[in-house]
Structure formats: structure tokens, C-alpha cells
Amino acid sequence: MGRRFTVPAPLRTARTAGRSAGRAVWRSTGRPMWRWSSGRRPTADTRRHTAPFLFSRMLLLPALALTVLALAGTAYLDLHGRTQQLRERYAPAMVELAHARTSLALADAEATRRLGDNGRDPLLQTDLVGLGEKYPSLLTEAAQSLNNAAQTKALRTAQEQEVRVVSGLVVAYDDWIRWSDSHHESKALRTAGLDYAESLLRDTGTPAEPMAVLNRIKALEGELDADASELSGWSALSAVTASGALLAVLVFVFTVVGTLDFIRDRLHVRSLLLILYALPVPLVLGVLVLGALGQHRAQREVREAGVELAAVSATAKADPTIDALDERLAVELRGTHPGGWALAAEVSLMVGSVGAVASGFTLFHYGRGHLKIFWRTP
């Protein structure tokens, strides 16, 4: 014969403790809750009078259902609103700032290549075409990206002012580069102009606050990333309302089951209609939970894309990399269907509200005769 399997002592102890805790919870909370929901009296196994019970449930069930829907809807719409801000404001702002930073760095590399740095002589074609077409094109792209970032409405007032300061420094940088180009035949003047332009573009040392253009843009990217992280996840409003909705839906389900037990015992009715009208409430909660998961996924994509955009370095592949991240972000956000889930949430909330009101009318219909007698009794 095979050896009998024995449960280890620690597992038996844990199982026993779990059963004891479950029984204690049932005795202290579950049993009184069931007695209340099914209309049983606390001291005896008898039911409450039919008319007062149905009248109270006729008002309580719709109130509980609407409470669940209101709390769940508030939590979901708060999540949806913050996802919408991340998608329509913060993601575009992060992309534009990354474009501005890399374009400026590439423009500087092109200018110094043509004008000569570290003691080198300017390129021979500088006498004929000056800075060429690439430098002004990159600088124009950087200026346009800064302007686009300011128009996304993702920036706070102080950050918008910072963008205007950066735009002014970019103009000053361009003036010194062009001054250096106009004096490219003089090594001393050309070098002085390049050095001053470089000081406007990059900080030297470790200042307490970023002063140069690229350092200011990096700081703005960091602030936007921090703001996006703060918008992502559960806010105090969504956390409190979602927790309240879960608690309310448990009370609602308990109340519906108890009411069904009461009307089957006292009225001899198996109310499929009441189940049908009450069912949309937990189903709506399920739809909103699935929608919330989609919102969280969209928020996570924006946050992760912001980190990757800030890490893009100024190389020839910078623009394709940024565009690829932007496209990936757009595809991922479309995949989560936040707009579609918002529509589904609104329709579900309306259906749930209609079901909540209909459940009250159903109970009124079941107890109409009892209620007439109850109301006419002095």
C-alpha cells in the first residue's frame, strides 16, 4: 500500500486559523447582514411585515445602485480625464521638447563644423555659402518645436515663461553664430563668437540652476516627466471613490439576494425580472474596471515614452528615433481605446441607472396590494 499523504503541521495550523477567522467574520458581520437583507428579525427566525420591508427595499435598492454607479463613474471619469491630459498635452509636449533639444545640438554641431572649433580653420566652402542650408533649417525646426510645446497646454505658467526664455536664448545664440560667420576670416573674433554662443547653449560646471539652452530644456523634460508620473495611477479621488464603489456593490448584491429570498418566501415569487434589472449594476462595475485597466495602460505608455524621449541623444538618427517613439505612442494609445471605453462607460452608466429605477418599480409592483393596505391602515 502507498504511504498516505499527510498535510504538514504549519499548513494545518494556517488552515484551522483561516477557518476560525472566517467563522468569526460570519458570526460578527455576515450573519447579521444576511438577517437584515432578507428581512429576518434579529432575535427570532421570523420575517418582517411584507409591506414595510418592500417599501424600504423599493427605495433602498435604487439608492444603493445609483450610489455604486455614481462612485464608479466618478473614479473612472477621473482616470479618463487624466489619461486624456497625458495623451493630448503631455505626450506632444515631450515629443516637441525632444525635437527642440536634438535639433539645437545638431545645429550647433553643423555650425562649429563649418566655422571650425578647437583651433581648426573654417571649411573652404564657408567663404561661398556661409553656414549653408542645414544649420538654419535645424534652428528653425528647434524654434518651431519650442513654440509647439508651449501651445500644448501641458506647461504650467512658470514653464511657459521658461520656454519663452529659452526661445530668446536661441535667438541670441543664432546671432552670435552668425556674427562669428561674418568674421570667420579672423580667428580671434570667430573663436570668441563661437565660445560665447557655446556658453549660451551649454552650461559649464554644475550651476545650481540651469542657465544655458540645452540644460533648461533638459530640466523642462524632467519636470514634464515628473508631472506625467503624478498624473498616472490612482489619485486620491479615484482611489476613494473606487473603494467606496466596491464596498457599495457588495452591500447591493447582499441586499438583492436577501430581497429575492424574502419575496420568494412571503410572496412565493421567483423574481427573474428583479435579477434582470439588478444585474447591470455589477456588470457596469466590471465594464468600468476593464476601462480603468485600459486607462492605466495608456498612462504607463505615456510615462515610459517620456523617459525614452528624454534619453534620445543628438545624432543623425535622433529625428527618426523620436518620430518612431511618437508613432509607437500613438499606436499604443489607439490600442487602449480610451475614447471607446469612455463611450462604453457612459452607455453602461445609463443602462445601470435605468435598471436601478426599474428594480424599485418592480418591487412596488410585487407589493402593491400589501402597500395599499399598509398605507390605508391608521
Tab-separated table of N, CA and C in Angstrom, residues 152-277:
chain	number	residue	atom	x	y	z
A	152	THR	N	0.821	73.303	-26.327
A	152	THR	CA	0.151	72.047	-25.962
A	152	THR	C	-0.702	72.181	-24.699
A	153	LYS	N	-0.527	73.242	-23.931
A	153	LYS	CA	-1.232	73.476	-22.660
A	153	LYS	C	-0.822	72.480	-21.571
A	154	ALA	N	0.300	71.787	-21.815
A	154	ALA	CA	0.807	70.888	-20.772
A	154	ALA	C	1.662	71.636	-19.760
A	155	LEU	N	2.174	72.790	-20.159
A	155	LEU	CA	3.117	73.519	-19.315
A	155	LEU	C	2.385	74.444	-18.355
A	156	ARG	N	2.914	74.510	-17.154
A	156	ARG	CA	2.408	75.494	-16.190
A	156	ARG	C	2.902	76.885	-16.584
A	157	THR	N	2.394	77.907	-15.898
A	157	THR	CA	2.745	79.287	-16.250
A	157	THR	C	4.259	79.509	-16.168
A	158	ALA	N	4.875	79.028	-15.100
A	158	ALA	CA	6.319	79.193	-14.952
A	158	ALA	C	7.072	78.456	-16.053
A	159	GLN	N	6.557	77.295	-16.462
A	159	GLN	CA	7.223	76.542	-17.520
A	159	GLN	C	7.053	77.219	-18.872
A	160	GLU	N	5.895	77.820	-19.117
A	160	GLU	CA	5.703	78.575	-20.351
A	160	GLU	C	6.669	79.764	-20.407
A	161	GLN	N	6.843	80.447	-19.297
A	161	GLN	CA	7.810	81.541	-19.252
A	161	GLN	C	9.221	81.031	-19.511
A	162	GLU	N	9.529	79.836	-19.001
A	162	GLU	CA	10.845	79.243	-19.238
A	162	GLU	C	11.047	78.950	-20.720
A	163	VAL	N	10.006	78.485	-21.394
A	163	VAL	CA	10.108	78.227	-22.832
A	163	VAL	C	10.362	79.530	-23.591
A	164	ARG	N	9.711	80.610	-23.171
A	164	ARG	CA	9.953	81.901	-23.825
A	164	ARG	C	11.392	82.373	-23.594
A	165	VAL	N	11.908	82.137	-22.386
A	165	VAL	CA	13.307	82.478	-22.115
A	165	VAL	C	14.229	81.667	-23.010
A	166	VAL	N	13.947	80.376	-23.141
A	166	VAL	CA	14.766	79.515	-23.995
A	166	VAL	C	14.702	79.993	-25.445
A	167	SER	N	13.511	80.367	-25.909
A	167	SER	CA	13.389	80.864	-27.290
A	167	SER	C	14.222	82.124	-27.492
A	168	GLY	N	14.222	83.006	-26.479
A	168	GLY	CA	15.057	84.201	-26.576
A	168	GLY	C	16.543	83.867	-26.594
A	169	LEU	N	16.954	82.888	-25.800
A	169	LEU	CA	18.362	82.475	-25.800
A	169	LEU	C	18.750	81.832	-27.131
A	170	VAL	N	17.823	81.123	-27.760
A	170	VAL	CA	18.103	80.534	-29.066
A	170	VAL	C	18.359	81.628	-30.093
A	171	VAL	N	17.566	82.702	-30.051
A	171	VAL	CA	17.790	83.835	-30.957
A	171	VAL	C	19.164	84.458	-30.700
A	172	ALA	N	19.503	84.629	-29.420
A	172	ALA	CA	20.819	85.187	-29.092
A	172	ALA	C	21.937	84.256	-29.546
A	173	TYR	N	21.756	82.970	-29.376
A	173	TYR	CA	22.759	82.002	-29.847
A	173	TYR	C	22.949	82.132	-31.353
A	174	ASP	N	21.840	82.197	-32.087
A	174	ASP	CA	21.922	82.324	-33.547
A	174	ASP	C	22.625	83.621	-33.944
A	175	ASP	N	22.381	84.712	-33.224
A	175	ASP	CA	23.053	85.986	-33.531
A	175	ASP	C	24.564	85.855	-33.398
A	176	TRP	N	25.040	85.180	-32.346
A	176	TRP	CA	26.480	85.041	-32.136
A	176	TRP	C	27.100	84.085	-33.160
A	177	ILE	N	26.361	83.045	-33.551
A	177	ILE	CA	26.878	82.151	-34.593
A	177	ILE	C	27.012	82.908	-35.904
A	178	ARG	N	26.017	83.709	-36.240
A	178	ARG	CA	26.068	84.471	-37.487
A	178	ARG	C	27.132	85.572	-37.402
A	179	TRP	N	27.314	86.160	-36.225
A	179	TRP	CA	28.398	87.144	-36.060
A	179	TRP	C	29.752	86.466	-36.258
A	180	SER	N	29.902	85.273	-35.721
A	180	SER	CA	31.134	84.523	-35.912
A	180	SER	C	31.341	84.179	-37.377
A	181	ASP	N	30.242	83.854	-38.079
A	181	ASP	CA	30.345	83.555	-39.510
A	181	ASP	C	30.770	84.787	-40.302
A	182	SER	N	30.224	85.937	-39.928
A	182	SER	CA	30.583	87.163	-40.653
A	182	SER	C	32.034	87.584	-40.391
A	183	HIS	N	32.656	87.075	-39.315
A	183	HIS	CA	34.063	87.384	-39.014
A	183	HIS	C	34.910	86.107	-39.064
A	184	HIS	N	34.525	85.169	-39.948
A	184	HIS	CA	35.219	83.894	-39.962
A	184	HIS	C	36.669	83.996	-40.409
A	185	GLU	N	37.028	85.099	-41.100
A	185	GLU	CA	38.417	85.236	-41.545
A	185	GLU	C	39.355	85.594	-40.403
A	186	SER	N	38.794	86.134	-39.311
A	186	SER	CA	39.608	86.462	-38.134
A	186	SER	C	39.456	85.349	-37.103
A	187	LYS	N	40.539	84.645	-36.853
A	187	LYS	CA	40.479	83.523	-35.924
A	187	LYS	C	40.059	83.969	-34.528
A	188	ALA	N	40.583	85.109	-34.077
A	188	ALA	CA	40.283	85.581	-32.727
A	188	ALA	C	38.808	85.933	-32.588
A	189	LEU	N	38.252	86.674	-33.569
A	189	LEU	CA	36.843	87.058	-33.497
A	189	LEU	C	35.933	85.852	-33.682
A	190	ARG	N	36.310	84.979	-34.624
A	190	ARG	CA	35.488	83.792	-34.864
A	190	ARG	C	35.434	82.899	-33.624
A	191	THR	N	36.587	82.698	-33.006
A	191	THR	CA	36.652	81.855	-31.815
A	191	THR	C	35.890	82.471	-30.657
A	192	ALA	N	35.985	83.794	-30.509
A	192	ALA	CA	35.265	84.463	-29.426
A	192	ALA	C	33.756	84.327	-29.605
A	193	GLY	N	33.310	84.495	-30.860
A	193	GLY	CA	31.878	84.353	-31.123
A	193	GLY	C	31.383	82.939	-30.864
A	194	LEU	N	32.168	81.927	-31.280
A	194	LEU	CA	31.783	80.534	-31.047
A	194	LEU	C	31.760	80.199	-29.557
A	195	ASP	N	32.744	80.712	-28.843
A	195	ASP	CA	32.795	80.430	-27.396
A	195	ASP	C	31.591	81.027	-26.679
A	196	TYR	N	31.221	82.264	-27.060
A	196	TYR	CA	30.077	82.875	-26.391
A	196	TYR	C	28.779	82.160	-26.762
A	197	ALA	N	28.665	81.770	-28.040
A	197	ALA	CA	27.479	81.019	-28.460
A	197	ALA	C	27.395	79.687	-27.705
A	198	GLU	N	28.562	79.051	-27.517
A	198	GLU	CA	28.582	77.789	-26.789
A	198	GLU	C	28.167	77.973	-25.334
A	199	SER	N	28.531	79.089	-24.736
A	199	SER	CA	28.147	79.347	-23.340
A	199	SER	C	26.639	79.559	-23.207
A	200	LEU	N	26.013	80.074	-24.280
A	200	LEU	CA	24.556	80.210	-24.264
A	200	LEU	C	23.862	78.864	-24.437
A	201	LEU	N	24.536	77.931	-25.110
A	201	LEU	CA	23.915	76.650	-25.423
A	201	LEU	C	24.092	75.626	-24.318
A	202	ARG	N	25.276	75.595	-23.696
A	202	ARG	CA	25.579	74.575	-22.683
A	202	ARG	C	26.173	75.222	-21.451
A	203	ASP	N	25.738	74.750	-20.286
A	203	ASP	CA	26.323	75.213	-19.026
A	203	ASP	C	27.706	74.604	-18.840
A	204	THR	N	28.589	75.384	-18.271
A	204	THR	CA	29.897	74.872	-17.880
A	204	THR	C	29.902	74.706	-16.368
A	205	GLY	N	30.468	73.602	-15.900
A	205	GLY	CA	30.431	73.341	-14.471
A	205	GLY	C	29.077	72.787	-14.059
A	206	THR	N	28.752	72.955	-12.802
A	206	THR	CA	27.475	72.458	-12.242
A	206	THR	C	26.763	73.579	-11.504
A	207	PRO	N	26.113	74.499	-12.241
A	207	PRO	CA	25.388	75.586	-11.574
A	207	PRO	C	24.178	75.064	-10.820
A	208	ALA	N	23.763	75.823	-9.816
A	208	ALA	CA	22.611	75.410	-9.011
A	208	ALA	C	21.336	75.346	-9.855
A	209	GLU	N	21.188	76.282	-10.786
A	209	GLU	CA	20.037	76.310	-11.685
A	209	GLU	C	20.541	76.271	-13.121
A	210	PRO	N	19.865	75.556	-14.014
A	210	PRO	CA	20.303	75.534	-15.416
A	210	PRO	C	20.174	76.926	-16.033
A	211	MET	N	21.210	77.366	-16.720
A	211	MET	CA	21.226	78.700	-17.321
A	211	MET	C	21.226	78.639	-18.842
A	212	ALA	N	21.890	77.637	-19.421
A	212	ALA	CA	22.020	77.540	-20.869
A	212	ALA	C	20.802	76.834	-21.480
A	213	VAL	N	20.725	76.951	-22.812
A	213	VAL	CA	19.534	76.488	-23.519
A	213	VAL	C	19.293	74.993	-23.332
A	214	LEU	N	20.266	74.167	-23.670
A	214	LEU	CA	20.066	72.725	-23.612
A	214	LEU	C	19.793	72.248	-22.191
A	215	ASN	N	20.457	72.851	-21.220
A	215	ASN	CA	20.229	72.454	-19.830
A	215	ASN	C	18.835	72.844	-19.356
A	216	ARG	N	18.344	73.990	-19.814
A	216	ARG	CA	16.985	74.406	-19.472
A	216	ARG	C	15.948	73.448	-20.078
A	217	ILE	N	16.202	73.032	-21.326
A	217	ILE	CA	15.269	72.105	-21.973
A	217	ILE	C	15.274	70.760	-21.256
A	218	LYS	N	16.460	70.271	-20.872
A	218	LYS	CA	16.534	69.016	-20.125
A	218	LYS	C	15.769	69.123	-18.810
A	219	ALA	N	15.897	70.277	-18.150
A	219	ALA	CA	15.169	70.464	-16.890
A	219	ALA	C	13.662	70.455	-17.131
A	220	LEU	N	13.207	71.086	-18.227
A	220	LEU	CA	11.780	71.076	-18.557
A	220	LEU	C	11.293	69.653	-18.847
A	221	GLU	N	12.105	68.883	-19.552
A	221	GLU	CA	11.737	67.494	-19.821
A	221	GLU	C	11.585	66.707	-18.518
A	222	GLY	N	12.508	66.947	-17.585
A	222	GLY	CA	12.407	66.274	-16.287
A	222	GLY	C	11.152	66.668	-15.534
A	223	GLU	N	10.784	67.964	-15.585
A	223	GLU	CA	9.574	68.415	-14.901
A	223	GLU	C	8.317	67.813	-15.536
A	224	LEU	N	8.298	67.749	-16.878
A	224	LEU	CA	7.149	67.152	-17.555
A	224	LEU	C	7.025	65.669	-17.221
A	225	ASP	N	8.168	64.990	-17.162
A	225	ASP	CA	8.137	63.578	-16.804
A	225	ASP	C	7.608	63.382	-15.379
A	226	ALA	N	8.020	64.264	-14.471
A	226	ALA	CA	7.521	64.184	-13.094
A	226	ALA	C	6.021	64.469	-13.040
A	227	ASP	N	5.561	65.463	-13.820
A	227	ASP	CA	4.129	65.770	-13.862
A	227	ASP	C	3.332	64.599	-14.443
A	228	ALA	N	3.886	63.949	-15.491
A	228	ALA	CA	3.207	62.806	-16.091
A	228	ALA	C	3.121	61.646	-15.099
A	229	SER	N	4.181	61.440	-14.320
A	229	SER	CA	4.157	60.384	-13.314
A	229	SER	C	3.111	60.672	-12.239
A	230	GLU	N	2.974	61.956	-11.894
A	230	GLU	CA	1.984	62.332	-10.878
A	230	GLU	C	0.562	62.133	-11.385
A	231	LEU	N	0.351	62.392	-12.687
A	231	LEU	CA	-0.982	62.203	-13.261
A	231	LEU	C	-1.325	60.729	-13.437
A	232	SER	N	-0.303	59.897	-13.577
A	232	SER	CA	-0.543	58.474	-13.790
A	232	SER	C	-0.944	57.792	-12.484
A	233	GLY	N	-1.655	56.684	-12.630
A	233	GLY	CA	-2.017	55.911	-11.446
A	233	GLY	C	-3.256	56.464	-10.753
A	234	TRP	N	-3.386	56.089	-9.491
A	234	TRP	CA	-4.590	56.425	-8.722
A	234	TRP	C	-4.397	57.742	-7.983
A	235	SER	N	-5.305	58.670	-8.228
A	235	SER	CA	-5.339	59.886	-7.426
A	235	SER	C	-6.155	59.610	-6.161
A	236	ALA	N	-6.146	60.563	-5.240
A	236	ALA	CA	-6.924	60.386	-4.012
A	236	ALA	C	-8.410	60.243	-4.338
A	237	LEU	N	-8.897	61.040	-5.303
A	237	LEU	CA	-10.321	60.986	-5.669
A	237	LEU	C	-10.682	59.625	-6.244
A	238	SER	N	-9.911	59.150	-7.217
A	238	SER	CA	-10.245	57.872	-7.848
A	238	SER	C	-10.092	56.711	-6.870
A	239	ALA	N	-9.086	56.767	-5.990
A	239	ALA	CA	-8.885	55.674	-5.028
A	239	ALA	C	-10.043	55.599	-4.038
A	240	VAL	N	-10.458	56.757	-3.513
A	240	VAL	CA	-11.542	56.770	-2.529
A	240	VAL	C	-12.863	56.350	-3.166
A	241	THR	N	-13.172	56.887	-4.339
A	241	THR	CA	-14.449	56.564	-4.980
A	241	THR	C	-14.475	55.111	-5.460
A	242	ALA	N	-13.356	54.589	-5.948
A	242	ALA	CA	-13.321	53.185	-6.382
A	242	ALA	C	-13.502	52.249	-5.186
A	243	SER	N	-12.842	52.561	-4.073
A	243	SER	CA	-13.018	51.745	-2.867
A	243	SER	C	-14.461	51.799	-2.378
A	244	GLY	N	-15.046	52.994	-2.383
A	244	GLY	CA	-16.445	53.133	-1.987
A	244	GLY	C	-17.377	52.365	-2.907
A	245	ALA	N	-17.082	52.355	-4.220
A	245	ALA	CA	-17.928	51.624	-5.167
A	245	ALA	C	-17.871	50.125	-4.922
A	246	LEU	N	-16.680	49.593	-4.628
A	246	LEU	CA	-16.558	48.160	-4.342
A	246	LEU	C	-17.332	47.781	-3.081
A	247	LEU	N	-17.219	48.599	-2.055
A	247	LEU	CA	-17.956	48.321	-0.821
A	247	LEU	C	-19.462	48.424	-1.058
A	248	ALA	N	-19.889	49.445	-1.796
A	248	ALA	CA	-21.323	49.636	-2.049
A	248	ALA	C	-21.902	48.509	-2.898
A	249	VAL	N	-21.119	48.008	-3.865
A	249	VAL	CA	-21.662	46.939	-4.717
A	249	VAL	C	-21.800	45.634	-3.925
A	250	LEU	N	-20.932	45.410	-2.943
A	250	LEU	CA	-21.090	44.232	-2.084
A	250	LEU	C	-22.386	44.332	-1.272
A	251	VAL	N	-22.626	45.505	-0.710
A	251	VAL	CA	-23.873	45.709	0.044
A	251	VAL	C	-25.071	45.562	-0.882
A	252	PHE	N	-24.966	46.076	-2.103
A	252	PHE	CA	-26.066	45.991	-3.073
A	252	PHE	C	-26.383	44.534	-3.415
A	253	VAL	N	-25.340	43.751	-3.715
A	253	VAL	CA	-25.561	42.345	-4.065
A	253	VAL	C	-26.167	41.588	-2.888
A	254	PHE	N	-25.650	41.833	-1.691
A	254	PHE	CA	-26.182	41.195	-0.493
A	254	PHE	C	-27.662	41.557	-0.331
A	255	THR	N	-27.992	42.822	-0.550
A	255	THR	CA	-29.372	43.288	-0.386
A	255	THR	C	-30.294	42.672	-1.432
A	256	VAL	N	-29.822	42.571	-2.676
A	256	VAL	CA	-30.637	41.972	-3.737
A	256	VAL	C	-30.927	40.507	-3.432
A	257	VAL	N	-29.878	39.769	-3.034
A	257	VAL	CA	-30.063	38.347	-2.727
A	257	VAL	C	-31.031	38.178	-1.555
A	258	GLY	N	-30.879	38.992	-0.516
A	258	GLY	CA	-31.794	38.918	0.621
A	258	GLY	C	-33.217	39.266	0.239
A	259	THR	N	-33.385	40.262	-0.619
A	259	THR	CA	-34.723	40.651	-1.064
A	259	THR	C	-35.366	39.540	-1.877
A	260	LEU	N	-34.566	38.894	-2.760
A	260	LEU	CA	-35.094	37.766	-3.532
A	260	LEU	C	-35.536	36.636	-2.614
A	261	ASP	N	-34.767	36.381	-1.561
A	261	ASP	CA	-35.132	35.342	-0.595
A	261	ASP	C	-36.436	35.703	0.123
A	262	PHE	N	-36.593	36.979	0.449
A	262	PHE	CA	-37.799	37.428	1.170
A	262	PHE	C	-39.043	37.283	0.297
A	263	ILE	N	-38.994	37.763	-0.941
A	263	ILE	CA	-40.203	37.739	-1.776
A	263	ILE	C	-40.530	36.313	-2.222
A	264	ARG	N	-39.526	35.433	-2.302
A	264	ARG	CA	-39.833	34.038	-2.614
A	264	ARG	C	-40.545	33.368	-1.435
A	265	ASP	N	-40.124	33.738	-0.216
A	265	ASP	CA	-40.739	33.130	0.967
A	265	ASP	C	-42.108	33.719	1.270
A	266	ARG	N	-42.255	35.036	1.180
A	266	ARG	CA	-43.510	35.681	1.586
A	266	ARG	C	-44.497	35.832	0.436
A	267	LEU	N	-43.988	36.078	-0.784
A	267	LEU	CA	-44.886	36.282	-1.917
A	267	LEU	C	-44.929	35.090	-2.864
A	268	HIS	N	-44.057	34.099	-2.636
A	268	HIS	CA	-43.978	32.903	-3.483
A	268	HIS	C	-43.714	33.283	-4.944
A	269	VAL	N	-42.786	34.221	-5.113
A	269	VAL	CA	-42.428	34.710	-6.451
A	269	VAL	C	-40.921	34.518	-6.647
A	270	ARG	N	-40.566	33.860	-7.754
A	270	ARG	CA	-39.149	33.786	-8.143
A	270	ARG	C	-38.900	34.895	-9.162
A	271	SER	N	-38.344	35.993	-8.685
A	271	SER	CA	-38.310	37.214	-9.494
A	271	SER	C	-37.088	37.257	-10.416
A	272	LEU	N	-37.239	36.683	-11.619
A	272	LEU	CA	-36.186	36.829	-12.628
A	272	LEU	C	-36.099	38.276	-13.119
A	273	LEU	N	-37.237	38.969	-13.054
A	273	LEU	CA	-37.258	40.356	-13.509
A	273	LEU	C	-36.385	41.242	-12.626
A	274	LEU	N	-36.449	41.028	-11.311
A	274	LEU	CA	-35.625	41.813	-10.401
A	274	LEU	C	-34.138	41.514	-10.625
A	275	ILE	N	-33.830	40.236	-10.855
A	275	ILE	CA	-32.438	39.879	-11.160
A	275	ILE	C	-31.984	40.579	-12.436
A	276	LEU	N	-32.855	40.589	-13.443
A	276	LEU	CA	-32.523	41.215	-14.724
A	276	LEU	C	-32.235	42.704	-14.558
A	277	TYR	N	-33.027	43.391	-13.728
A	277	TYR	CA	-32.843	44.828	-13.541
A	277	TYR	C	-31.646	45.138	-12.632
